[in-house]
Amino acid sequence: MGYLSKTNRTMKIKQKLKLILCIFILASCAEKEEVPTLQKGIAIITGKVINLGEDSKAIRFAADGIVEGIEQTAIIDSEGNFRLEIELYYPQNVQSFFKKGYIKLYLSPFDSIHLEIDEDVFRKEAHPDYKVSGTNPSAKISKEIQQYLQYCGENSFNPDAQGKSVNTFLQVLNQEIIRRDSILQRFSKEYNTSKKFEDWAKNDIKYGIANYLIDYRYANQGYKGNLFDESLFPINNDAAIVTDLYPLHLYHYALNLGIWQDSTNQKLMQEGKNVEAFQRCFDKIINSVGSGLSRDIMCYKLLSSIISEFYDDYEILSQETDTYIENEILKSVLAEKESEYKNNKVSNISFFDTQTNEEKEILGDFWQELNEKYSGKIVYVDIWATWCGPCRREIPYAKELHEYFKEKDIEFVNLCLASNKSEWEKMLESSNITGDNYFFNEPQTQLLRNKLQFEGYPTYLIVDKQGDLVDKNAPRPSSGEEIKKILNEWIEKDTP
């Protein structure tokens, strides 16, 4: 009897140990997150527009991406059909804009999704109903995103950053994240949503709010405090690359860490010692941020911007690419961009006659017109869109800048892209937008983006008196003394 009791106790102990081991293994598997792997592939979007209007010729798709921004236009044929191919490296969201309506899709490399759109509905509603279909999981997630946006309704959040302390502003942002998270929880419970959707939505909320950090920076020059608070907006969150806003935040974080808040690097760049400044910037990122895809994306985006803006400096920095970036896909894409730049250093822009709407490609004509019309003057170019909030907020500052330079050899040129022409005409009148104004329709917009490869809206360029594009990422009018100083330097530099 005693022997049996002892044997039973031994067996029970073994069973408990096995159970504990199983629980440990299961817990380990649950805690282990999937490591994101980049893979280049084409996602195909097809669609059908019913009740097509005579003026409806294109539908625009856009997103910030891991490798570069997506800005593509699909031409709608006379039957209302369209087709578009988008190059992706990882699952992410892509936005579409048509009339008043807004679409947000979830796409993976090699996906194929079909849309059915009623133009009558899109002319009336910001978050209209539409049909999305496909055999891949992305179609289901895209449908969940559509239902979620309709559930949330219009977003009126627009925090006032002027004069607030960093901590106060971050508290405002955190409260908004909490509010939106609570809405997401209610929606997920009511609609029994998938885990992939919920993961995407949580990150899209967080890093969408993080985008307001840039507004704070421009509104409060010389601010004090940790604006890019990692406890609120983590920067080693590789799983967050499913939202296109996370790579954008990483880029802003890197600029803030290595340039904006580093007085030594700012001084080095003012002295023309760009290579030394960039090397210090990258060293700071490597030493401050843990290795992984997120850090690789930071370094990739910085190097990519340096290619187009400081190519001679990039040739020196590129010798250390393996130190800065571990991901082979990103290194390969960077090498391709370098090769493209070597083969085509001059950005030629196609010109379209907006009066006759003739769609003909004549390389270099737009810059030629600028050179002839503004010969011997500096040109400050504003690339904007009517739907872009930050663009609208720059208008009062732009007027002030124009007035400041009215007696000097400088011209201000505004290029309105990816917008509705009637809205553009209304804004010119209602906002009294000064300077010379050009409107680019959808195909023209895509061509300009392909040629210049600028990040987004607004973007500011500087063309010198010889007609050369000397700065593809100039400060905004709201930067105040910063842009005034730069423009004055170019005026004086180019004055015989």
Coordinates of C-alpha atoms in Angstrom, one line a residue:
M1 CA 0.0 0.0 0.0
G2 CA 2.8 2.4 0.9
Y3 CA 4.7 1.4 -2.2
L4 CA 1.6 2.2 -4.4
S5 CA 1.1 5.5 -2.6
K6 CA 4.7 6.4 -3.2
T7 CA 4.5 5.4 -6.9
N8 CA 1.3 7.4 -7.3
R9 CA 2.9 10.4 -5.8
T10 CA 5.9 10.1 -8.1
M11 CA 3.6 9.8 -11.2
K12 CA 1.6 12.8 -10.1
I13 CA 4.8 14.8 -9.7
K14 CA 5.9 13.8 -13.2
Q15 CA 2.6 14.7 -14.6
K16 CA 2.7 18.1 -12.9
L17 CA 6.2 18.7 -14.3
K18 CA 5.1 17.8 -17.8
L19 CA 2.1 20.1 -17.5
I20 CA 4.4 23.0 -16.3
L21 CA 6.7 22.3 -19.2
C22 CA 3.9 22.3 -21.7
I23 CA 2.5 25.6 -20.3
F24 CA 6.0 27.1 -20.4
I25 CA 6.5 26.0 -24.1
L26 CA 3.1 27.4 -25.1
A27 CA 3.7 30.6 -23.3
S28 CA 7.1 31.0 -25.0
C29 CA 5.5 30.5 -28.4
A30 CA 2.8 33.0 -27.6
E31 CA 5.3 35.6 -26.5
K32 CA 7.5 35.2 -29.5
E33 CA 6.6 37.7 -32.1
E34 CA 6.9 37.1 -35.8
V35 CA 10.0 38.8 -37.1
P36 CA 9.0 41.0 -40.1
T37 CA 10.7 39.9 -43.3
L38 CA 10.8 42.3 -46.3
Q39 CA 9.9 40.8 -49.7
K40 CA 9.5 42.8 -52.9
G41 CA 6.2 42.1 -54.7
I42 CA 3.5 43.7 -56.8
A43 CA 0.0 44.2 -55.4
I44 CA -2.7 44.7 -58.0
I45 CA -5.8 46.9 -57.5
T46 CA -8.6 46.7 -60.1
G47 CA -11.9 48.5 -59.9
K48 CA -15.1 49.5 -61.5
V49 CA -16.7 53.0 -61.1
I50 CA -20.5 53.2 -61.7
N51 CA -22.3 56.5 -62.4
L52 CA -19.1 57.8 -63.8
G53 CA -19.0 61.6 -64.4
E54 CA -17.6 63.2 -67.6
D55 CA -14.9 64.9 -65.6
S56 CA -13.8 61.7 -63.8
K57 CA -10.6 60.5 -65.5
A58 CA -8.4 59.1 -62.7
I59 CA -8.3 57.8 -59.1
R60 CA -5.3 58.5 -56.8
F61 CA -3.6 56.1 -54.4
A62 CA -1.0 57.2 -51.9
A63 CA 0.9 56.1 -48.8
D64 CA 4.1 56.5 -47.0
G65 CA 6.1 53.4 -47.5
I66 CA 9.1 51.5 -46.0
V67 CA 11.2 52.1 -49.1
E68 CA 9.6 55.3 -50.5
G69 CA 6.3 57.2 -50.7
I70 CA 3.6 55.8 -52.9
E71 CA 1.8 58.3 -55.1
Q72 CA 0.2 56.6 -58.1
T73 CA -2.8 57.4 -60.3
A74 CA -5.0 54.9 -62.1
I75 CA -6.6 56.1 -65.3
I76 CA -10.4 55.3 -65.5
D77 CA -11.5 54.2 -69.0
S78 CA -14.8 55.2 -70.6
E79 CA -16.5 52.1 -69.1
G80 CA -15.4 53.0 -65.6
N81 CA -12.7 50.4 -65.2
F82 CA -9.2 51.0 -63.8
R83 CA -6.2 48.9 -62.9
L84 CA -3.1 49.7 -60.9
E85 CA 0.1 47.9 -59.8
I86 CA 1.8 49.0 -56.6
E87 CA 5.3 47.8 -55.5
L88 CA 5.3 46.8 -51.9
Y89 CA 7.9 45.2 -49.5
Y90 CA 5.6 44.3 -46.6
P91 CA 1.9 44.4 -45.7
Q92 CA 0.7 47.9 -45.2
N93 CA -2.2 50.3 -45.7
V94 CA -2.7 52.3 -48.9
Q95 CA -5.1 55.3 -49.2
S96 CA -7.2 56.2 -52.1
F97 CA -8.9 59.6 -52.9
F98 CA -11.8 59.9 -55.3
K99 CA -14.0 63.0 -55.3
K100 CA -15.0 63.6 -51.7
G101 CA -14.6 60.0 -50.7
Y102 CA -11.7 58.3 -48.9
I103 CA -10.7 54.6 -49.1
K104 CA -8.1 52.8 -47.0
L105 CA -6.9 49.4 -48.1
Y106 CA -4.7 46.8 -46.5
L107 CA -2.3 45.3 -49.1
S108 CA 0.5 42.7 -49.1
P109 CA 3.0 42.0 -51.9
F110 CA 1.4 39.8 -54.6
D111 CA -2.1 40.6 -53.4
S112 CA -5.0 41.3 -55.8
I113 CA -8.0 43.3 -54.7
H114 CA -11.0 44.5 -56.6
L115 CA -13.1 47.7 -55.8
E116 CA -16.6 48.6 -56.8
I117 CA -17.3 52.3 -56.4
D118 CA -20.4 54.4 -56.9
E119 CA -19.4 57.9 -57.9
D120 CA -22.7 59.4 -56.8
V121 CA -22.0 58.2 -53.3
F122 CA -18.4 59.4 -53.4
R123 CA -19.4 62.9 -54.4
K124 CA -21.4 63.2 -51.1
E125 CA -19.6 61.3 -48.4
A126 CA -16.1 61.3 -46.9
H127 CA -16.3 57.7 -45.8
P128 CA -18.7 56.2 -48.4
D129 CA -19.7 52.6 -48.8
Y130 CA -17.9 50.5 -51.5
K131 CA -17.4 46.9 -52.2
V132 CA -14.0 45.3 -51.8
S133 CA -13.3 41.7 -52.9
G134 CA -10.4 39.3 -53.3
T135 CA -9.3 35.8 -52.4
N136 CA -6.5 36.9 -50.1
P137 CA -6.8 37.8 -46.4
S138 CA -6.1 41.4 -47.2
A139 CA -9.6 41.8 -48.7
K140 CA -11.2 40.9 -45.4
I141 CA -8.9 43.3 -43.4
S142 CA -9.6 46.0 -45.9
K143 CA -13.4 45.5 -45.4
E144 CA -12.8 45.7 -41.6
I145 CA -10.9 49.0 -42.1
Q146 CA -13.8 50.4 -44.1
Q147 CA -16.3 49.5 -41.4
Y148 CA -14.0 50.9 -38.7
L149 CA -13.6 54.3 -40.5
Q150 CA -17.4 54.5 -40.9
Y151 CA -17.9 53.6 -37.3
C152 CA -15.5 56.3 -36.1
G153 CA -16.9 59.0 -38.4
E154 CA -15.3 62.3 -39.1
N155 CA -12.0 63.1 -37.2
S156 CA -12.0 66.6 -35.7
F157 CA -8.8 66.2 -33.7
N158 CA -6.5 69.1 -34.4
P159 CA -4.4 70.0 -31.4
D160 CA -3.1 73.6 -30.9
A161 CA 0.6 73.3 -30.4
Q162 CA 1.4 77.0 -30.2
G163 CA 3.0 78.0 -26.9
K164 CA 2.4 74.7 -25.1
S165 CA 5.1 72.9 -23.2
V166 CA 6.3 69.5 -24.5
N167 CA 4.8 67.6 -21.6
T168 CA 1.4 69.3 -21.9
F169 CA 1.3 68.6 -25.7
L170 CA 2.2 65.0 -25.2
Q171 CA -0.5 64.6 -22.6
V172 CA -3.0 65.9 -25.1
L173 CA -1.8 63.4 -27.7
N174 CA -1.9 60.6 -25.1
Q175 CA -5.5 61.4 -24.2
E176 CA -6.5 61.2 -27.8
I177 CA -4.7 57.8 -28.2
I178 CA -6.7 56.5 -25.2
R179 CA -10.0 57.9 -26.6
R180 CA -9.4 56.3 -30.0
D181 CA -8.3 53.0 -28.4
S182 CA -11.5 52.8 -26.5
I183 CA -13.5 53.3 -29.7
L184 CA -11.4 50.6 -31.3
Q185 CA -12.2 48.2 -28.5
R186 CA -15.9 48.8 -28.8
F187 CA -15.8 48.3 -32.5
S188 CA -13.7 45.1 -32.3
K189 CA -16.1 43.6 -29.8
E190 CA -19.2 44.5 -31.8
Y191 CA -17.8 43.3 -35.2
N192 CA -15.7 40.4 -33.9
T193 CA -12.7 41.6 -35.9
S194 CA -9.6 39.7 -36.8
K195 CA -6.3 40.0 -34.8
K196 CA -4.5 41.3 -37.8
F197 CA -6.9 44.2 -38.2
E198 CA -6.7 45.0 -34.4
D199 CA -2.9 45.0 -34.6
W200 CA -2.9 47.3 -37.6
A201 CA -5.5 49.6 -36.1
K202 CA -3.7 50.0 -32.7
N203 CA -0.5 51.0 -34.5
D204 CA -2.2 53.2 -37.0
I205 CA -3.8 55.1 -34.1
K206 CA -0.5 55.5 -32.2
Y207 CA 1.7 56.6 -35.1
G208 CA -1.0 58.6 -36.8
I209 CA -1.1 60.7 -33.6
A210 CA 2.7 60.8 -33.6
N211 CA 2.6 62.8 -36.8
Y212 CA 1.4 65.8 -34.8
L213 CA 4.9 66.0 -33.3
I214 CA 6.1 67.7 -36.5
D215 CA 3.4 70.4 -36.1
Y216 CA 4.6 71.1 -32.6
R217 CA 8.2 71.4 -33.8
Y218 CA 7.3 74.0 -36.4
A219 CA 5.0 75.9 -34.0
N220 CA 7.6 76.0 -31.2
Q221 CA 11.1 76.7 -32.5
G222 CA 13.8 76.1 -29.9
Y223 CA 11.5 74.1 -27.6
K224 CA 12.8 72.2 -24.6
G225 CA 12.0 68.6 -23.6
N226 CA 11.8 65.1 -25.0
L227 CA 9.2 65.6 -27.8
F228 CA 9.8 62.2 -29.4
D229 CA 9.0 60.3 -26.2
E230 CA 9.8 56.7 -26.8
S231 CA 7.5 55.5 -23.9
L232 CA 4.6 57.0 -25.8
F233 CA 5.8 56.4 -29.3
P234 CA 8.2 53.3 -29.3
I235 CA 10.8 53.2 -32.1
N236 CA 11.8 49.6 -31.9
N237 CA 8.3 48.3 -32.7
D238 CA 9.0 46.3 -35.9
A239 CA 5.5 44.9 -35.9
A240 CA 4.2 48.4 -36.5
I241 CA 5.4 48.6 -40.1
V242 CA 2.0 47.4 -41.1
T243 CA 0.9 51.1 -40.8
D244 CA 2.5 53.4 -43.3
L245 CA 2.8 56.1 -40.6
Y246 CA 5.4 54.1 -38.6
P247 CA 8.2 54.4 -41.1
L248 CA 7.4 58.1 -41.4
H249 CA 7.7 58.5 -37.7
L250 CA 11.1 56.6 -37.7
Y251 CA 12.4 59.1 -40.3
H252 CA 11.2 62.1 -38.2
Y253 CA 12.7 60.5 -35.0
A254 CA 16.1 60.0 -36.7
L255 CA 16.1 63.6 -37.9
N256 CA 15.2 64.9 -34.5
L257 CA 17.8 62.7 -32.8
G258 CA 20.7 63.4 -35.1
I259 CA 20.0 66.9 -36.6
W260 CA 17.2 68.9 -35.2
Q261 CA 18.2 68.6 -31.6
D262 CA 21.9 68.3 -32.0
S263 CA 23.5 71.8 -32.0
T264 CA 26.9 70.4 -32.9
N265 CA 25.6 68.8 -36.1
Q266 CA 23.7 71.9 -37.0
K267 CA 26.8 74.0 -36.6
L268 CA 28.8 71.5 -38.7
M269 CA 26.3 71.7 -41.5
Q270 CA 26.3 75.5 -41.4
E271 CA 30.1 75.3 -41.8
G272 CA 29.7 73.0 -44.8
K273 CA 31.0 70.0 -43.0
N274 CA 28.1 67.8 -44.0
V275 CA 29.9 64.5 -44.0
E276 CA 31.1 64.9 -40.4
A277 CA 27.6 65.9 -39.3
F278 CA 26.0 63.0 -41.1
Q279 CA 28.6 60.5 -39.6
R280 CA 27.9 61.8 -36.1
C281 CA 24.1 61.5 -36.8
F282 CA 24.4 57.9 -37.9
D283 CA 26.7 57.1 -35.0
K284 CA 24.2 58.5 -32.6
I285 CA 21.4 56.4 -34.1
I286 CA 23.5 53.2 -33.9
N287 CA 24.4 53.9 -30.3
S288 CA 21.0 55.0 -29.2
V289 CA 18.6 52.6 -31.0
G290 CA 18.7 48.8 -30.7
S291 CA 19.4 46.8 -33.9
G292 CA 16.6 45.6 -36.0
L293 CA 14.4 46.5 -38.9
S294 CA 13.2 49.7 -37.4
R295 CA 16.7 51.1 -37.0
D296 CA 17.5 49.9 -40.5
I297 CA 14.5 51.8 -41.9
M298 CA 15.7 55.0 -40.0
C299 CA 19.2 54.8 -41.6
Y300 CA 17.8 53.8 -45.0
K301 CA 15.5 56.8 -45.2
L302 CA 18.3 59.2 -44.1
L303 CA 20.7 57.8 -46.6
S304 CA 18.0 57.9 -49.3
S305 CA 17.4 61.6 -48.7
I306 CA 21.1 62.3 -48.7
I307 CA 21.4 60.7 -52.2
S308 CA 19.2 63.3 -53.8
E309 CA 20.2 66.3 -51.7
F310 CA 23.9 65.8 -50.9
Y311 CA 25.1 63.2 -53.4
D312 CA 28.8 64.0 -53.2
D313 CA 28.6 63.5 -49.4
Y314 CA 26.6 60.3 -49.9
E315 CA 29.5 58.8 -52.0
I316 CA 31.7 59.1 -48.9
L317 CA 29.0 57.9 -46.5
S318 CA 28.0 54.9 -48.7
Q319 CA 31.3 53.2 -47.7
E320 CA 29.8 52.6 -44.3
T321 CA 26.4 51.4 -45.5
D322 CA 27.0 47.9 -44.1
T323 CA 27.6 49.5 -40.7
Y324 CA 24.4 51.5 -40.8
I325 CA 22.0 48.9 -42.4
E326 CA 21.9 45.2 -41.9
N327 CA 18.8 44.4 -44.0
E328 CA 19.9 43.1 -47.4
I329 CA 16.7 44.2 -49.2
L330 CA 17.1 47.8 -48.0
K331 CA 20.8 47.8 -49.0
S332 CA 19.9 46.5 -52.5
V333 CA 17.2 49.2 -53.0
L334 CA 19.7 51.9 -51.8
A335 CA 22.2 50.7 -54.4
E336 CA 19.5 50.9 -57.1
K337 CA 18.6 54.5 -56.1
E338 CA 22.3 55.5 -56.2
S339 CA 22.7 54.0 -59.7
E340 CA 19.6 55.8 -60.9
Y341 CA 20.9 59.1 -59.6
K342 CA 24.2 58.6 -61.2
N343 CA 22.6 58.0 -64.6
N344 CA 20.1 61.0 -64.3
K345 CA 21.3 63.8 -62.1
V346 CA 19.0 66.4 -63.6
S347 CA 15.3 66.3 -62.8
N348 CA 13.4 67.0 -66.0
I349 CA 9.7 67.7 -65.6
S350 CA 7.1 67.1 -68.3
F351 CA 5.0 70.1 -69.1
F352 CA 1.3 70.0 -69.9
D353 CA -0.7 72.9 -71.4
T354 CA -3.5 73.3 -68.8
Q355 CA -5.5 75.4 -71.2
T356 CA -5.7 72.8 -74.0
N357 CA -5.2 69.9 -71.6
E358 CA -2.8 68.3 -74.2
E359 CA -1.1 65.4 -72.6
K360 CA 2.3 65.4 -74.3
E361 CA 5.7 64.8 -72.7
I362 CA 8.4 67.3 -73.5
L363 CA 11.3 66.7 -71.1
G364 CA 12.6 69.8 -69.4
D365 CA 9.9 72.3 -70.6
F366 CA 8.6 73.2 -67.2
W367 CA 12.0 74.0 -65.8
Q368 CA 12.8 75.8 -69.1
E369 CA 9.7 78.0 -68.5
L370 CA 10.8 78.8 -65.0
N371 CA 14.3 79.7 -66.2
E372 CA 13.0 82.0 -69.0
K373 CA 10.3 83.6 -66.9
Y374 CA 12.4 84.1 -63.8
S375 CA 15.8 84.6 -65.4
G376 CA 18.3 86.0 -62.9
K377 CA 16.1 85.4 -59.9
I378 CA 16.0 82.9 -57.0
V379 CA 12.8 80.8 -57.2
Y380 CA 11.1 79.3 -54.0
V381 CA 8.8 76.5 -55.1
D382 CA 5.8 75.4 -52.9
I383 CA 4.4 71.9 -53.8
W384 CA 1.1 71.6 -52.1
A385 CA -2.4 70.1 -52.3
T386 CA -5.8 71.5 -51.5
W387 CA -6.7 68.6 -49.1
C388 CA -3.4 68.8 -47.2
G389 CA -3.9 70.3 -43.7
P390 CA -0.2 71.3 -43.1
C391 CA -0.2 72.9 -46.6
R392 CA -3.2 75.1 -45.6
R393 CA -1.6 76.1 -42.3
E394 CA 1.5 77.4 -44.2
I395 CA -0.5 79.9 -46.3
P396 CA -0.4 82.8 -43.8
Y397 CA 3.3 82.3 -43.2
A398 CA 3.9 82.2 -47.0
K399 CA 2.1 85.5 -47.4
E400 CA 4.4 87.0 -44.7
L401 CA 7.4 85.6 -46.4
H402 CA 6.4 87.0 -49.8
E403 CA 5.9 90.4 -48.3
Y404 CA 9.3 90.3 -46.6
F405 CA 11.1 89.6 -49.9
K406 CA 9.0 91.8 -52.2
E407 CA 11.9 94.1 -53.0
K408 CA 14.5 91.4 -53.6
D409 CA 15.4 89.1 -56.6
I410 CA 13.2 86.2 -55.7
E411 CA 10.0 84.7 -57.1
F412 CA 7.5 82.5 -55.4
V413 CA 5.9 79.7 -57.4
N414 CA 3.1 77.4 -56.1
L415 CA 2.5 74.0 -57.8
C416 CA -0.9 72.5 -56.8
L417 CA -0.8 68.7 -57.2
A418 CA -3.2 65.8 -56.7
S419 CA -6.2 68.1 -56.2
N420 CA -9.6 69.0 -57.6
K421 CA -9.2 71.9 -59.9
S422 CA -12.4 73.7 -58.8
E423 CA -11.2 73.4 -55.2
W424 CA -7.9 74.9 -56.2
E425 CA -9.6 77.8 -58.0
K426 CA -11.8 78.5 -54.9
M427 CA -8.8 78.5 -52.6
L428 CA -6.8 80.9 -54.8
E429 CA -9.7 83.4 -54.4
S430 CA -10.8 82.7 -50.8
S431 CA -7.2 82.5 -49.3
N432 CA -5.7 85.1 -51.7
I433 CA -2.7 82.9 -52.3
T434 CA 0.1 85.1 -53.6
G435 CA 2.9 84.1 -56.0
D436 CA 2.5 82.4 -59.4
N437 CA 0.2 79.4 -59.3
Y438 CA 0.3 76.3 -61.4
F439 CA -2.2 73.4 -61.4
F440 CA -1.1 69.9 -62.2
N441 CA -3.9 67.3 -63.0
E442 CA -3.6 63.7 -61.9
P443 CA -1.3 62.4 -64.7
Q444 CA 0.8 65.5 -64.4
T445 CA 1.1 65.0 -60.7
Q446 CA 2.3 61.4 -61.1
L447 CA 4.9 62.5 -63.6
L448 CA 6.2 65.2 -61.4
R449 CA 6.4 62.9 -58.4
N450 CA 8.3 60.3 -60.5
K451 CA 10.8 62.9 -61.7
L452 CA 11.4 64.7 -58.3
Q453 CA 10.8 61.8 -55.9
F454 CA 9.8 64.2 -53.1
E455 CA 8.5 62.8 -49.8
G456 CA 5.0 64.4 -49.5
Y457 CA 3.0 67.5 -49.1
P458 CA 4.0 70.2 -48.6
T459 CA 7.5 70.2 -50.1
Y460 CA 9.6 73.3 -50.8
L461 CA 12.3 73.6 -53.4
I462 CA 14.9 76.3 -54.2
V463 CA 16.1 77.0 -57.7
D464 CA 19.1 79.3 -58.1
K465 CA 19.6 82.1 -60.6
Q466 CA 21.1 79.7 -63.1
G467 CA 18.0 77.6 -63.1
D468 CA 19.6 74.7 -61.1
L469 CA 17.5 72.9 -58.5
V470 CA 19.8 73.4 -55.4
D471 CA 17.5 72.3 -52.5
K472 CA 14.8 69.7 -52.7
N473 CA 13.8 69.9 -49.1
A474 CA 13.9 73.5 -48.1
P475 CA 12.4 74.7 -44.8
R476 CA 8.7 75.7 -44.7
P477 CA 7.6 79.4 -44.6
S478 CA 6.6 78.8 -40.9
S479 CA 10.2 78.2 -40.0
G480 CA 10.5 82.0 -39.9
E481 CA 14.1 83.2 -39.6
E482 CA 15.5 79.8 -40.8
I483 CA 14.1 80.1 -44.3
K484 CA 14.7 83.9 -44.5
K485 CA 18.4 83.3 -43.7
I486 CA 18.7 80.5 -46.3
L487 CA 17.0 82.5 -49.1
N488 CA 19.0 85.7 -48.3
E489 CA 22.2 83.6 -48.5
W490 CA 21.2 82.3 -52.0
I491 CA 20.3 85.8 -53.2
E492 CA 23.6 87.2 -52.0
K493 CA 25.6 84.2 -53.3
D494 CA 24.1 84.5 -56.8
T495 CA 24.4 88.3 -57.0
P496 CA 27.2 89.3 -59.4

